[in-house]
Coordinates of C-alpha atoms and ligand atoms in Angstrom, one line a residue:
X11 CA 92.7 80.4 135.4
X12 CA 89.2 80.9 134.2
X13 CA 87.7 83.4 136.6
X14 CA 84.0 84.3 136.5
X15 CA 83.1 87.7 137.9
X16 CA 79.6 87.5 139.3
X17 CA 78.4 91.0 140.0
X18 CA 75.4 93.2 140.3
X19 CA 76.8 95.7 137.7
X20 CA 79.9 96.3 135.7
X21 CA 80.9 99.1 138.1
X22 CA 84.3 100.7 138.4
X23 CA 85.6 98.1 140.9
X24 CA 84.5 95.3 138.6
X25 CA 86.1 97.0 135.6
X26 CA 89.3 97.4 137.5
X27 CA 89.4 93.8 138.7
X28 CA 88.6 92.5 135.2
X29 CA 91.5 94.5 133.7
X30 CA 94.0 93.7 136.5
X31 CA 93.2 89.9 136.4
X32 CA 93.4 89.8 132.6
X33 CA 96.7 91.6 132.8
X34 CA 97.9 88.7 134.9
X35 CA 97.0 86.2 132.2
X36 CA 93.6 85.0 133.6
X37 CA 90.7 84.4 131.3
X38 CA 87.8 86.5 132.6
X39 CA 84.1 86.4 131.9
X40 CA 81.3 88.3 133.6
X41 CA 77.8 87.5 134.6
X42 CA 75.4 89.9 136.2
X43 CA 73.6 88.6 139.3
X44 CA 70.1 88.6 137.8
X45 CA 68.7 85.3 139.1
X46 CA 70.1 82.1 140.7
X47 CA 69.3 80.1 137.5
X48 CA 71.2 82.7 135.3
X49 CA 74.3 82.5 137.6
X50 CA 74.1 78.7 137.5
X51 CA 73.9 78.7 133.8
X52 CA 77.0 81.0 133.6
X53 CA 78.9 78.6 135.8
X54 CA 77.9 75.6 133.7
X55 CA 78.9 77.4 130.5
X56 CA 82.2 78.9 131.7
X57 CA 83.3 76.2 134.1
X58 CA 85.4 78.6 136.1
X59 CA 88.3 77.6 138.3
X60 CA 87.3 80.4 140.6
X61 CA 84.4 82.8 141.1
X62 CA 84.9 86.4 142.3
X63 CA 82.0 88.6 143.4
X64 CA 83.2 92.2 143.5
X65 CA 79.8 93.8 144.0
X66 CA 76.8 91.8 145.0
X67 CA 73.5 92.8 146.6
X68 CA 72.3 89.3 147.4
X69 CA 73.7 86.0 148.5
X70 CA 75.2 83.5 146.0
X71 CA 73.1 80.3 145.8
X72 CA 74.2 77.3 147.7
X73 CA 74.2 75.3 144.4
X74 CA 77.2 77.4 143.4
X75 CA 79.2 78.1 146.5
X76 CA 79.0 74.4 147.6
X77 CA 80.7 73.4 144.3
X78 CA 83.1 76.3 143.7
X79 CA 85.2 78.6 145.7
X80 CA 83.5 82.0 145.5
X81 CA 85.4 85.0 146.8
X82 CA 83.2 87.9 148.0
X83 CA 84.5 91.4 148.3
X84 CA 83.1 93.0 151.5
X85 CA 83.7 96.7 152.0
X86 CA 84.4 96.3 155.7
X87 CA 87.1 95.3 158.1
X88 CA 87.4 91.6 159.1
X89 CA 84.4 90.6 161.1
X90 CA 82.2 93.4 159.8
X91 CA 79.0 92.0 158.3
X92 CA 75.8 93.5 156.7
X93 CA 74.8 95.5 153.7
X94 CA 75.6 99.0 155.0
X95 CA 79.3 98.6 155.9
X96 CA 80.6 101.9 154.6
X97 CA 77.6 103.9 155.7
X98 CA 78.0 102.8 159.4
X99 CA 81.8 103.4 159.3
X100 CA 81.5 106.9 157.8
X101 CA 78.6 107.9 160.1
X102 CA 80.5 106.7 163.1
X103 CA 83.6 108.7 162.1
X104 CA 85.9 105.7 162.1
X105 CA 89.5 106.7 161.7
X106 CA 90.4 103.7 159.6
X107 CA 88.4 101.1 157.7
X108 CA 89.1 98.2 155.4
X109 CA 87.9 95.5 153.0
X110 CA 87.8 91.8 153.4
X111 CA 87.8 89.0 150.8
X112 CA 86.0 86.1 152.2
X113 CA 84.6 82.8 150.9
X114 CA 80.9 82.5 150.4
X115 CA 79.1 80.2 152.8
X116 CA 75.6 79.8 154.2
X117 CA 75.8 82.8 156.5
X118 CA 76.3 86.0 154.6
X119 CA 79.8 87.7 155.0
X120 CA 80.8 85.1 157.6
X121 CA 82.9 82.7 155.5
X122 CA 86.6 82.2 156.0
X123 CA 88.9 85.1 155.1
X124 CA 91.3 84.8 152.1
X125 CA 92.7 88.3 152.3
X126 CA 92.0 91.8 153.7
X127 CA 93.4 95.3 153.5
X128 CA 93.0 98.5 155.6
X129 CA 93.1 102.2 154.9
X130 CA 92.7 105.5 156.7
X131 CA 89.1 106.7 156.3
X132 CA 88.9 110.2 154.8
X133 CA 86.1 112.5 155.7
X134 CA 84.5 112.2 152.3
X135 CA 81.4 111.0 150.4
X136 CA 80.8 107.3 150.5
X137 CA 80.9 107.1 146.7
X138 CA 84.3 108.7 146.8
X139 CA 85.7 106.3 149.4
X140 CA 84.3 103.4 147.4
X141 CA 85.9 104.7 144.1
X142 CA 89.3 105.4 145.7
X143 CA 90.2 103.6 149.0
X144 CA 87.9 100.7 148.7
X145 CA 88.7 100.0 145.0
X146 CA 92.4 100.2 145.7
X147 CA 92.3 98.0 148.8
X148 CA 89.9 95.5 147.1
X149 CA 92.1 95.2 144.0
X150 CA 95.2 94.4 146.0
X151 CA 93.4 92.0 148.3
X152 CA 91.6 90.2 145.5
X153 CA 94.9 89.8 143.6
X154 CA 96.5 88.4 146.7
X155 CA 93.5 86.0 147.3
X156 CA 93.7 84.8 143.7
X157 CA 97.4 84.2 144.0
X158 CA 96.8 82.2 147.2
X159 CA 94.0 80.2 145.5
X160 CA 96.3 79.5 142.5
X161 CA 99.1 78.4 144.7
X162 CA 96.8 75.8 146.3
X163 CA 98.7 75.8 149.5
X164 CA 96.7 78.4 151.5
X165 CA 93.9 77.7 153.9
X166 CA 91.6 80.6 154.5
X167 CA 91.2 81.6 158.1
X168 CA 87.7 80.9 159.6
X169 CA 86.3 84.2 160.9
X170 CA 86.2 83.0 164.5
X171 CA 89.9 82.3 164.3
X172 CA 90.8 85.8 162.9
X173 CA 92.8 87.5 165.6
X174 CA 92.5 91.0 164.0
X175 CA 88.7 90.7 163.6
X176 CA 87.2 93.9 164.9
X177 CA 83.9 94.3 163.0
X178 CA 80.5 93.0 163.8
X179 CA 77.2 92.3 162.2
X180 CA 75.2 95.5 161.5
X181 CA 71.8 95.8 160.0
X182 CA 70.8 97.7 156.9
X183 CA 71.1 101.4 157.7
X184 CA 67.6 102.9 157.5
X185 CA 66.5 106.5 156.9
X186 CA 65.6 106.8 160.5
X187 CA 69.4 106.3 161.3
X188 CA 70.3 109.0 158.8
X189 CA 67.7 111.6 159.9
X190 CA 69.1 115.1 160.1
X191 CA 67.9 117.1 163.1
X192 CA 68.6 120.7 161.9
X193 CA 68.0 122.1 165.4
X194 CA 70.5 119.9 167.1
X195 CA 73.0 118.6 164.6
X196 CA 76.1 120.8 164.0
X197 CA 77.5 121.3 160.5
X198 CA 80.1 118.5 160.8
X199 CA 77.3 116.0 161.8
X200 CA 75.1 117.0 158.9
X201 CA 78.0 116.7 156.5
X202 CA 78.9 113.3 157.9
X203 CA 75.3 112.0 157.6
X204 CA 75.0 113.2 154.0
X205 CA 78.5 111.8 153.1
X206 CA 77.5 108.4 154.6
X207 CA 74.5 108.2 152.2
X208 CA 76.2 109.5 148.9
X209 CA 75.6 108.5 146.0
X210 CA 72.9 106.1 147.2
X211 CA 70.4 106.3 148.9
X212 CA 70.8 109.9 149.9
X213 CA 69.3 111.3 153.1
X214 CA 65.5 111.7 153.3
X215 CA 64.9 115.3 154.1
X216 CA 62.8 118.3 152.8
X217 CA 63.7 121.2 150.6
X218 CA 61.2 124.1 150.1
X219 CA 58.8 122.1 152.3
X220 CA 58.8 119.1 149.9
X221 CA 60.1 115.6 150.7
X222 CA 63.2 114.6 148.8
X223 CA 66.6 112.9 149.2
X224 CA 69.7 115.1 149.5
X225 CA 73.2 114.3 148.3
X226 CA 76.5 116.0 147.7
X227 CA 77.1 118.3 150.7
X228 CA 79.9 120.9 151.0
X229 CA 81.0 123.0 154.0
X230 CA 80.8 126.7 153.9
X231 CA 83.3 128.6 156.0
X232 CA 82.9 132.2 154.8
X233 CA 79.2 133.1 154.5
X234 CA 77.6 133.8 157.8
X235 CA 74.8 135.9 156.5
X236 CA 71.3 135.7 157.9
X237 CA 72.1 135.5 161.6
X238 CA 68.3 135.5 162.2
X239 CA 67.7 132.5 159.9
X240 CA 66.6 129.3 161.5
X241 CA 68.6 126.1 161.2
X242 CA 67.5 124.2 158.1
X243 CA 66.5 127.4 156.3
X244 CA 67.6 127.9 152.7
X245 CA 69.8 131.0 152.4
X246 CA 71.0 131.3 148.9
X247 CA 71.9 129.6 145.6
X248 CA 75.1 129.4 143.6
X249 CA 74.9 128.0 140.1
X250 CA 73.3 124.6 140.9
X251 CA 73.8 124.4 144.7
X252 CA 71.7 125.6 147.6
X253 CA 73.1 127.1 150.8
X254 CA 71.4 126.0 154.0
X255 CA 71.7 127.3 157.5
X256 CA 72.9 124.9 160.2
X257 CA 72.9 125.2 163.9
X258 CA 76.5 126.6 163.9
X259 CA 77.1 127.8 160.3
X260 CA 75.9 126.8 156.9
X261 CA 76.5 124.2 154.2
X262 CA 75.8 123.6 150.5
X263 CA 73.5 120.9 149.1
X264 CA 74.7 120.0 145.6
X265 CA 72.1 117.4 144.5
X266 CA 68.6 116.4 145.3
X267 CA 66.1 113.7 144.2
X268 CA 62.4 114.5 144.5
X269 CA 60.0 111.6 145.2
X270 CA 59.5 109.6 142.0
X271 CA 62.1 111.7 140.2
X272 CA 65.8 111.3 139.4
X273 CA 68.9 112.8 141.1
X274 CA 69.5 116.3 139.8
X275 CA 71.6 119.3 140.6
X276 CA 69.7 120.9 143.5
X277 CA 68.5 124.1 141.7
X278 CA 67.3 122.0 138.8
X279 CA 65.3 119.7 141.1
X280 CA 63.5 122.8 142.4
X281 CA 63.8 125.3 139.6
X282 CA 61.1 127.9 140.5
X283 CA 61.7 127.9 144.2
X284 CA 65.5 128.1 143.8
X285 CA 65.2 131.0 141.5
X286 CA 63.5 133.0 144.2
X287 CA 66.6 132.6 146.5
X288 CA 69.2 135.3 146.5
X289 CA 72.3 134.4 144.3
X290 CA 75.6 134.2 146.0
X291 CA 78.1 134.0 143.1
X292 CA 81.8 133.8 143.5
X293 CA 83.5 136.8 142.1
X294 CA 86.0 135.0 139.8
X295 CA 87.5 131.7 138.9
X296 CA 90.3 131.8 141.5
X297 CA 90.2 129.0 144.0
X298 CA 88.5 130.4 147.1
X299 CA 90.7 130.7 150.2
X300 CA 88.1 129.1 152.5
X301 CA 85.8 126.1 152.3
X302 CA 82.8 126.7 150.1
X303 CA 81.0 125.2 147.1
X304 CA 83.1 126.0 144.0
X305 CA 82.7 123.6 141.0
X306 CA 85.3 125.4 138.9
X307 CA 88.5 126.6 140.6
X308 CA 91.8 128.0 139.2
X309 CA 95.2 128.2 140.8
X310 CA 98.7 129.0 139.6
X311 CA 102.2 128.1 140.6
X312 CA 105.6 128.2 138.8
X313 CA 104.3 129.2 135.4
X314 CA 101.6 126.6 135.5
X315 CA 97.8 127.2 135.7
X316 CA 95.7 124.4 137.2
X317 CA 92.0 124.3 136.3
X318 CA 89.9 122.1 138.6
X319 CA 86.3 121.1 137.8
X320 CA 84.6 119.2 140.5
X321 CA 81.4 118.2 138.6
X322 CA 79.4 115.6 140.5
X323 CA 79.8 112.2 138.9
X324 CA 81.9 113.7 136.2
X325 CA 78.7 114.6 134.3
X326 CA 78.9 117.9 132.4
X327 CA 75.7 119.7 131.5
X328 CA 75.4 122.4 128.8
X329 CA 75.8 125.2 131.4
X330 CA 78.8 123.5 133.0
X331 CA 80.5 123.1 129.7
X332 CA 79.9 126.7 128.8
X333 CA 81.2 127.9 132.2
X334 CA 84.3 125.7 131.9
X335 CA 85.0 127.0 128.4
X336 CA 84.8 130.5 129.8
X337 CA 87.2 129.6 132.6
X338 CA 89.6 128.0 130.1
X339 CA 89.4 131.0 127.8
X340 CA 90.2 133.2 130.8
X341 CA 93.1 131.0 131.9
X342 CA 94.6 131.1 128.5
X343 CA 95.1 134.8 129.0
X344 CA 97.1 134.3 132.1
X345 CA 100.9 134.6 132.0
X346 CA 101.5 130.8 132.3
X347 CA 103.3 128.5 129.9
X348 CA 101.4 125.3 130.9
X349 CA 97.7 124.7 131.6
X350 CA 96.7 121.6 133.5
X351 CA 93.1 120.5 133.5
X352 CA 92.7 118.7 136.7
X353 CA 89.1 117.5 136.6
X354 CA 87.6 116.4 139.9
X355 CA 88.6 114.1 142.8
X356 CA 86.6 111.1 141.7
X357 CA 86.0 111.7 138.0
X358 CA 87.8 113.7 135.3
X359 CA 84.7 113.7 133.1
X360 CA 82.0 111.3 132.0
X361 CA 80.7 113.4 129.1
X362 CA 77.3 114.9 128.6
X363 CA 75.0 115.1 131.6
X364 CA 72.5 112.3 131.1
X365 CA 70.4 113.2 134.1
X366 CA 69.9 116.8 133.1
X367 CA 69.1 115.7 129.6
X368 CA 66.6 113.2 130.9
X369 CA 64.8 115.9 133.0
X370 CA 64.7 118.4 130.1
X371 CA 61.4 119.2 128.3
X372 CA 63.0 117.9 125.1
X373 CA 65.8 115.4 125.9
X374 CA 66.7 115.4 122.2
X375 CA 67.2 119.2 122.1
X376 CA 69.1 119.1 125.4
X377 CA 71.3 116.3 124.1
X378 CA 72.0 118.4 121.0
X379 CA 72.8 121.5 123.1
X380 CA 75.0 119.5 125.5
X381 CA 77.1 117.9 122.8
X382 CA 77.6 121.2 121.1
X383 CA 78.7 122.8 124.3
X384 CA 81.1 119.8 124.9
X385 CA 82.4 120.3 121.4
X386 CA 82.9 124.1 121.9
X387 CA 84.9 123.3 125.0
X388 CA 87.0 120.6 123.3
X389 CA 87.7 123.1 120.4
X390 CA 88.8 125.7 122.9
X391 CA 91.3 123.2 124.3
X392 CA 92.5 122.0 120.9
X393 CA 93.0 125.5 119.7
X394 CA 95.1 126.6 122.7
X395 CA 98.2 127.8 121.0
X396 CA 100.0 129.8 123.7
X397 CA 100.4 127.1 126.3
X398 CA 101.1 123.4 126.5
X399 CA 97.9 121.8 127.8
X400 CA 97.8 118.7 130.0
X401 CA 94.8 116.6 131.1
X402 CA 95.7 115.2 134.5
X403 CA 93.4 112.3 135.3
X404 CA 93.3 111.7 139.0
X405 CA 89.9 110.0 138.7
X406 CA 88.0 107.8 136.2
X407 CA 87.0 109.1 132.8
X408 CA 84.4 107.8 130.4
X409 CA 82.8 108.4 127.0
X410 CA 83.1 112.0 125.8
X411 CA 85.2 112.8 128.8
X412 CA 88.0 110.7 127.4
X413 CA 88.0 112.6 124.2
X414 CA 87.8 115.9 125.9
X415 CA 90.9 114.8 127.8
X416 CA 92.6 113.8 124.6
X417 CA 92.0 117.3 123.2
X418 CA 94.9 118.3 125.5
X419 CA 98.5 118.0 124.2
X420 CA 99.3 115.5 127.0
X421 CA 97.2 113.1 129.0
X422 CA 98.6 111.8 132.2
X423 CA 96.6 109.3 134.2
X424 CA 97.0 108.2 137.8
X425 CA 97.7 104.5 138.1
X426 CA 94.4 102.9 139.2
X427 CA 92.3 105.1 137.0
X428 CA 89.9 103.4 134.6
X429 CA 89.2 104.9 131.1
X430 CA 86.2 104.0 129.0
X431 CA 87.0 105.7 125.7
X432 CA 83.9 104.6 123.8
X433 CA 80.2 105.6 123.4
X434 CA 78.3 102.6 122.1
X435 CA 77.2 101.4 125.5
X436 CA 74.8 104.3 125.6
X437 CA 72.4 103.0 123.0
X438 CA 74.9 102.9 120.2
X439 CA 75.7 106.6 120.5
X440 CA 78.2 107.6 117.8
X441 CA 79.9 110.2 119.9
X442 CA 81.5 113.6 119.0
X443 CA 84.1 115.8 120.9
X444 CA 86.2 115.5 117.7
X445 CA 87.1 111.9 118.5
X446 CA 87.4 111.1 114.8
X447 CA 90.2 113.6 114.7
X448 CA 91.8 112.9 118.1
X449 CA 91.7 109.1 118.4
X450 CA 93.2 107.8 115.1
X451 CA 96.2 110.1 115.3
X452 CA 97.1 108.5 118.6
X453 CA 96.3 104.9 118.0
X454 CA 95.9 104.6 114.2
X455 CA 92.7 103.9 112.3
X456 CA 92.6 100.2 113.2
X457 CA 93.4 100.9 116.8
X458 CA 90.5 103.5 116.9
X459 CA 88.1 101.0 115.4
X460 CA 89.2 98.3 117.9
X461 CA 88.8 100.6 120.9
X462 CA 85.3 101.8 119.8
X463 CA 84.1 98.3 118.9
X464 CA 85.4 96.4 121.9
X465 CA 83.8 98.8 124.4
X466 CA 86.3 97.6 127.1
X467 CA 87.6 99.7 130.0
X468 CA 91.3 100.4 129.9
X469 CA 93.5 100.6 133.0
X470 CA 95.8 103.7 133.1
X471 CA 98.7 101.4 132.3
X472 CA 97.0 99.8 129.3
X473 CA 95.9 103.3 128.1
X474 CA 99.5 104.4 128.1
X475 CA 100.7 101.3 126.3
X476 CA 98.1 101.7 123.5
X477 CA 99.2 105.3 123.1
X478 CA 95.8 106.7 124.1
X479 CA 97.4 108.5 127.0
X480 CA 101.0 109.8 127.4
X481 CA 101.9 108.5 130.8
X482 CA 100.6 106.5 133.8
X483 CA 101.9 108.0 137.0
X484 CA 102.1 105.8 140.2
X485 CA 100.9 106.8 143.6
X486 CA 97.7 107.9 145.3
X487 CA 95.8 111.0 144.6
X488 CA 98.0 113.2 146.7
X489 CA 101.3 111.8 145.2
X490 CA 99.7 112.2 141.7
X491 CA 98.9 115.9 142.2
X492 CA 102.5 116.5 143.4
X493 CA 104.0 114.6 140.5
X494 CA 101.8 116.4 138.0
X495 CA 102.7 119.8 139.4
X496 CA 106.4 118.9 139.3
X497 CA 106.3 117.6 135.7
X498 CA 104.2 120.5 134.5
X499 CA 106.6 123.0 136.1
X500 CA 109.5 121.3 134.3
X501 CA 107.8 121.7 131.0
X502 CA 107.0 125.3 131.7
X503 CA 110.7 126.0 132.6
X504 CA 112.3 123.9 129.9
X505 CA 114.6 125.7 127.4
X506 CA 112.8 124.1 124.5
X507 CA 109.3 125.4 125.4
X508 CA 109.2 128.0 122.6
X509 CA 110.2 125.3 120.0
X510 CA 107.7 123.0 121.4
X511 CA 104.9 125.5 121.2
X512 CA 105.9 126.5 117.6
X513 CA 105.8 122.8 116.6
X514 CA 102.4 122.4 118.2
X515 CA 101.1 125.5 116.2
X516 CA 102.6 124.2 113.0
X517 CA 101.0 120.7 113.4
X518 CA 97.6 122.2 114.2
X519 CA 97.8 124.5 111.1
X520 CA 98.8 121.5 108.9
X521 CA 96.0 119.4 110.3
X522 CA 93.5 122.2 109.8
X523 CA 94.7 122.6 106.2
X524 CA 94.3 118.9 105.6
X525 CA 90.8 118.7 107.1
X526 CA 89.3 121.5 109.2
X527 CA 88.0 120.8 112.7
X528 CA 84.7 122.0 111.5
X529 CA 84.5 119.2 109.0
X530 CA 85.1 116.5 111.7
X531 CA 82.5 118.1 113.9
X532 CA 79.9 118.3 111.1
X533 CA 80.4 114.6 110.2
X534 CA 80.2 113.5 113.9
X535 CA 77.1 115.6 114.5
X536 CA 75.4 114.2 111.4
X537 CA 75.5 110.8 113.2
X538 CA 74.6 112.3 116.6
X539 CA 71.6 114.0 115.0
X540 CA 70.4 110.6 114.0
X541 CA 71.0 109.3 117.5
X542 CA 69.0 112.1 119.0
X543 CA 66.3 112.8 116.5
X544 CA 66.2 109.7 114.2
X545 CA 63.7 106.9 114.2
X546 CA 65.9 104.5 116.2
X547 CA 65.2 105.4 119.9
X548 CA 68.1 103.2 121.3
X549 CA 70.0 106.2 122.8
X550 CA 66.9 107.6 124.6
X551 CA 65.9 104.1 125.9
X552 CA 69.5 103.4 127.1
X553 CA 69.7 106.8 128.8
X554 CA 66.3 106.3 130.5
X555 CA 67.5 103.0 131.9
X556 CA 70.9 104.3 132.9
X557 CA 69.5 107.4 134.7
X558 CA 66.7 105.4 136.4
X559 CA 69.0 102.6 137.3
X560 CA 66.8 99.9 135.9
X561 CA 67.9 96.5 136.9
X562 CA 69.7 94.7 134.1
X563 CA 67.8 91.8 132.6
X564 CA 70.8 90.2 130.9
X565 CA 74.5 90.6 130.8
X566 CA 75.8 92.5 127.7
X567 CA 77.3 90.0 125.3
X568 CA 80.6 91.8 125.1
X569 CA 81.1 91.1 128.8
X570 CA 79.6 87.5 129.1
X571 CA 82.2 85.8 126.9
X572 CA 80.8 82.4 127.9
X573 CA 77.7 83.3 126.0
X574 CA 79.6 84.0 122.7
X575 CA 78.3 82.1 119.8
X576 CA 81.6 80.3 119.3
X577 CA 82.2 79.6 122.9
X578 CA 83.2 76.0 123.6
X579 CA 82.5 74.6 127.1
X580 CA 86.0 73.8 128.4
X581 CA 86.7 70.1 128.9
Ligands
COA11 N1 75.6 111.7 133.2 C1 75.0 111.7 134.4 N2 75.3 110.9 135.4 C2 76.4 110.1 135.1 C3 77.1 110.1 133.9 C4 76.7 111.0 132.9 N3 77.3 111.1 131.8 N4 78.1 109.2 134.0 C5 78.0 108.6 135.2 N5 77.0 109.1 135.9 C6 76.5 108.8 137.2 C7 75.9 107.4 137.4 O1 74.5 107.5 137.1 C8 76.1 107.2 138.9 O2 75.2 107.9 139.6 P1 74.8 107.7 141.1 O3 75.8 108.5 141.9 O4 73.5 108.2 141.3 O5 75.0 106.2 141.4 C9 77.5 107.8 139.1 O6 77.7 108.7 138.0 C10 78.6 106.8 139.0 O7 78.5 106.1 137.8 P2 78.7 104.6 137.8 O8 78.2 104.0 136.5 O9 78.3 103.9 139.0 O10 80.3 104.6 137.8 P3 81.3 103.7 137.3 O11 82.6 104.2 137.6 O12 81.0 102.3 137.8 O13 81.2 103.6 135.6 C11 81.1 104.7 133.4 C12 81.7 104.7 134.9 C13 81.7 105.9 132.7 C14 81.4 103.5 132.7 C15 79.5 104.8 133.5 O14 79.2 105.8 134.5 C16 78.9 105.3 132.2 O15 78.7 104.5 131.3 N6 78.5 106.6 132.2 C17 77.8 107.1 131.0 C18 78.8 107.7 130.1 C19 78.1 108.2 128.8 O16 77.6 107.4 128.1 N7 78.1 109.5 128.6 C20 77.4 110.1 127.6 C21 78.1 110.1 126.3 S1 79.3 111.3 126.2

């Protein structure tokens, strides 16, 4: 079938659906929901058999839904309606939640139901629930709905006739619904409120007496300093996070957005005031035994070292790259045979930190520093000669993050992960992280050119088929972690480990003799220097719009296939 994806943005759910539907032989084209007339034009050009709307912020015009079946993904259980579905569910502490695929009709979210799926609701950030549980449930329900539509023998159930409907219409959640009362709310309530608002819109609050929105909260179990402090008072800082007193304990605020500003690591949003707070560093890289804010954490078991880096949104600033490199260098000295780079829960890495760069006095200089720090980290990984290294992708990975992962000997991705191993979407960025060394040796020169040119997301399955990764492991995040640990322990205990390590060292030495890593880096950075400092400002413009979330005014041509020059309107 020809299926048009009508969506507000090419977000991770849309990327996953596109890939999964293509995999099942459907012809997919994408149009951003910019204006009714634009959507109508897309429908006229593509003549879809079916329209799927994975992520919309407004209603589909009647001119379209009255002529075509339009399947809407709603992130709520059957019967739930309204624009803040997940926010209400998380804030209410629902034990389970779900998604519904319904047909667009005049009343929003009230059309007949084609498919639905449910899941247990973790106590986690809204963005994390969306990227994991919602995406997984929506993918399986949309695939089921598409099959039902194709079979042409299924009648969707009107909402009023759904026996398992338990949701209801709820309004947009306002900041007054999210308000934190620091005197009354306990730590769990504050965490829940901030979770329900992450990554958008955040909770309106104050820091250092200034209005802002806060995001990214973490519990603190160990630090009960300042018994005299008042609830809401800031107690300390650690790297980029701020510790704040609550009625019954304390919690960390990881990110903040000042009025008119962009979302930044909290200490960078308030640099001077944060610097005046006492520092509360962790004493080493070992994973803390109790709940706290720890962005880099190391643990060990059975000859395997696991390095976790929980960087918000997978973005890695200069300082984060430098600290991670220090942690990796330290881990390499541990008596382990295998090192697994675990990344974070939602993302493994999305490359250089575009928000921190945007906020810098000189974004060009900060881009340069950040890419060099990424490269230093990638080199530290490539040059690990005493251990087998594994990048274990439990979450999505994009741009430079993909090539940082590829710097490990093995890359294993969880089924359901989306990889975007290309840079050009960010204002034609050339990219570095030794990709010119790492990519062709996996997929060949032509394969590398295709991946970079096509700028398409890859599912974990497709990435393994192309040779970009080494394995796609089934299961949810928990099953993935267990599987990774088991496989890594097997490698660590295998009788051929010494031979394997010797072969790895030999190959690296041969590669270095043929063309040193420094030469790859120099060539890549020559391009990057032009991206950052040259007369073409495309990268700076694209970053500005990305960070400020400017509304798209057209769908990129590589996504809107119906707008290709050679596109023929199907008969
Ligand atoms: N720096 C800073 N923030 C980043 C980031 C980066 N490199 N990559 C993603 N983010 C942020 C987004 O702004 C968004 O922020 P929000 O929480 O305020 O909404 C959040 O991470 C999630 O990103 P989103 O685009 O919604 O996720 P996605 O899963 O739909 O898409 C990508 C993933 C990787 C395709 C997309 O985020 C992207 O293109 N990122 C930029 C990658 C890049 O060009 N890096 C620089 C070159 S190395």
